[in-house]
C-alpha cells in the first residue's frame, strides 16, 4: 500500500479506511489507526486512537467527491455548448440573416 497517497486522501476527504476505521484494525497499527484518519492528530504522529478517527469510509466519500466533480464538469460543458450556439446565432444575425422577410416588414 502506498501510505503517502492513502494519507493524503484521508486528510483531504476527511475519511478513514475503505469502509471506516475498522479497516485498519487488523493491520500493523495494533488497534489504532493512521494519524491521517484523525481530526486532531499531531503533525508528527504516526497513529492515533480509533475513537478520534473519522467515521466515514474513503470509498463512499471519494465516490461522492468524484460524482460532484463529474456533475460540475457536465454542467460546465453544457454551458460552453449553449454559449457557443448563442454566439453562432448572434454572428448569423449580425450579417442580417435573421432580419424579418421584406413582406413582413411592410405590414
Short mmCIF file of C-alpha atoms in Angstrom, two decimals:
data_model
loop_
_atom_site.label_atom_id
_atom_site.label_comp_id
_atom_site.label_asym_id
_atom_site.label_seq_id
_atom_site.Cartn_x
_atom_site.Cartn_y
_atom_site.Cartn_z
CA UNK A 1 0.00 0.00 0.00
CA UNK A 2 1.25 3.48 -0.84
CA UNK A 3 0.63 5.11 2.54
CA UNK A 4 1.54 8.56 1.21
CA UNK A 5 -1.40 8.51 -1.19
CA UNK A 6 -3.71 6.94 1.39
CA UNK A 7 -2.76 9.54 4.00
CA UNK A 8 -3.29 12.38 1.54
CA UNK A 9 -6.75 11.11 0.61
CA UNK A 10 -7.74 10.54 4.24
CA UNK A 11 -6.62 14.04 5.26
CA UNK A 12 -8.29 15.90 2.39
CA UNK A 13 -11.51 13.89 2.17
CA UNK A 14 -11.75 13.54 5.98
CA UNK A 15 -12.31 9.80 5.91
CA UNK A 16 -10.71 6.70 7.38
CA UNK A 17 -10.02 3.35 5.72
CA UNK A 18 -12.03 1.89 2.90
CA UNK A 19 -15.27 1.43 4.85
CA UNK A 20 -14.35 3.18 8.10
CA UNK A 21 -11.74 2.94 10.87
CA UNK A 22 -12.36 -0.81 11.24
CA UNK A 23 -10.35 -1.30 8.04
CA UNK A 24 -7.15 -0.63 9.98
CA UNK A 25 -7.97 -2.96 12.91
CA UNK A 26 -6.10 -6.00 11.58
CA UNK A 27 -3.23 -4.06 10.01
CA UNK A 28 0.10 -3.15 11.58
CA UNK A 29 -1.36 -0.33 13.70
CA UNK A 30 -2.17 -2.51 16.76
CA UNK A 31 -5.73 -1.35 17.37
CA UNK A 32 -5.11 2.27 16.45
CA UNK A 33 -5.44 3.98 13.08
CA UNK A 34 -3.08 6.09 10.96
CA UNK A 35 -2.79 9.70 12.12
CA UNK A 36 -4.32 10.88 8.83
CA UNK A 37 -7.61 9.31 9.98
CA UNK A 38 -7.95 11.61 12.98
CA UNK A 39 -9.33 15.10 13.26
CA UNK A 40 -6.89 16.33 15.90
CA UNK A 41 -3.74 14.31 15.17
CA UNK A 42 -0.34 15.84 15.90
CA UNK A 43 1.74 16.73 12.85
CA UNK A 44 4.48 14.21 13.64
CA UNK A 45 2.20 11.42 14.90
CA UNK A 46 2.12 8.09 13.07
CA UNK A 47 -1.06 6.74 14.70
CA UNK A 48 -3.98 7.94 16.79
CA UNK A 49 -6.81 6.42 18.79
CA UNK A 50 -9.59 4.77 16.84
CA UNK A 51 -12.15 6.69 18.92
CA UNK A 52 -10.99 10.04 17.48
CA UNK A 53 -10.96 8.84 13.86
CA UNK A 54 -13.30 9.96 11.11
CA UNK A 55 -16.23 7.56 10.91
CA UNK A 56 -16.83 7.73 7.15
CA UNK A 57 -15.02 5.34 4.87
CA UNK A 58 -12.98 6.72 1.99
CA UNK A 59 -14.66 4.62 -0.69
CA UNK A 60 -18.06 6.28 -0.35
CA UNK A 61 -16.53 9.70 0.33
CA UNK A 62 -14.35 9.65 -2.77
CA UNK A 63 -17.23 8.31 -4.87
CA UNK A 64 -19.29 11.32 -3.75
CA UNK A 65 -16.38 13.65 -4.49
CA UNK A 66 -15.88 12.22 -7.98
CA UNK A 67 -19.64 12.34 -8.62
CA UNK A 68 -19.81 16.03 -7.70
CA UNK A 69 -16.78 16.80 -9.87
CA UNK A 70 -18.32 14.91 -12.80
CA UNK A 71 -21.60 16.80 -12.39
CA UNK A 72 -19.74 20.12 -12.35
CA UNK A 73 -17.85 19.09 -15.48
CA UNK A 74 -21.06 18.18 -17.33
CA UNK A 75 -22.77 21.43 -16.31
CA UNK A 76 -19.71 23.39 -17.45
CA UNK A 77 -19.63 21.63 -20.80
CA UNK A 78 -23.34 22.24 -21.36
CA UNK A 79 -22.86 25.93 -20.53
CA UNK A 80 -20.00 26.16 -23.06
CA UNK A 81 -22.10 24.49 -25.77
CA UNK A 82 -25.04 26.83 -25.12
CA UNK A 83 -22.70 29.83 -25.20
CA UNK A 84 -21.19 28.66 -28.49
CA UNK A 85 -24.65 28.20 -30.01
CA UNK A 86 -25.70 31.69 -28.91
CA UNK A 87 -22.52 33.12 -30.42
CA UNK A 88 -23.30 31.37 -33.70
CA UNK A 89 -26.85 32.75 -33.75
CA UNK A 90 -25.65 36.28 -32.96
CA UNK A 91 -22.96 36.05 -35.63
CA UNK A 92 -25.54 34.93 -38.16
CA UNK A 93 -27.88 37.74 -37.12
CA UNK A 94 -25.12 40.34 -37.41
CA UNK A 95 -24.95 39.56 -41.12
CA UNK A 96 -28.65 40.49 -41.40
CA UNK A 97 -29.55 36.86 -41.75
CA UNK A 98 -32.17 36.99 -39.06
CA UNK A 99 -33.95 40.16 -40.21
CA UNK A 100 -37.63 39.87 -40.96
CA UNK A 101 -38.51 38.99 -44.54
CA UNK A 102 -39.43 42.04 -46.67
CA UNK A 103 -43.08 41.03 -47.00
CA UNK A 104 -43.43 41.05 -43.19
CA UNK A 105 -41.55 44.33 -42.77
CA UNK A 106 -44.05 46.24 -44.94
CA UNK A 107 -47.04 45.29 -42.85
#
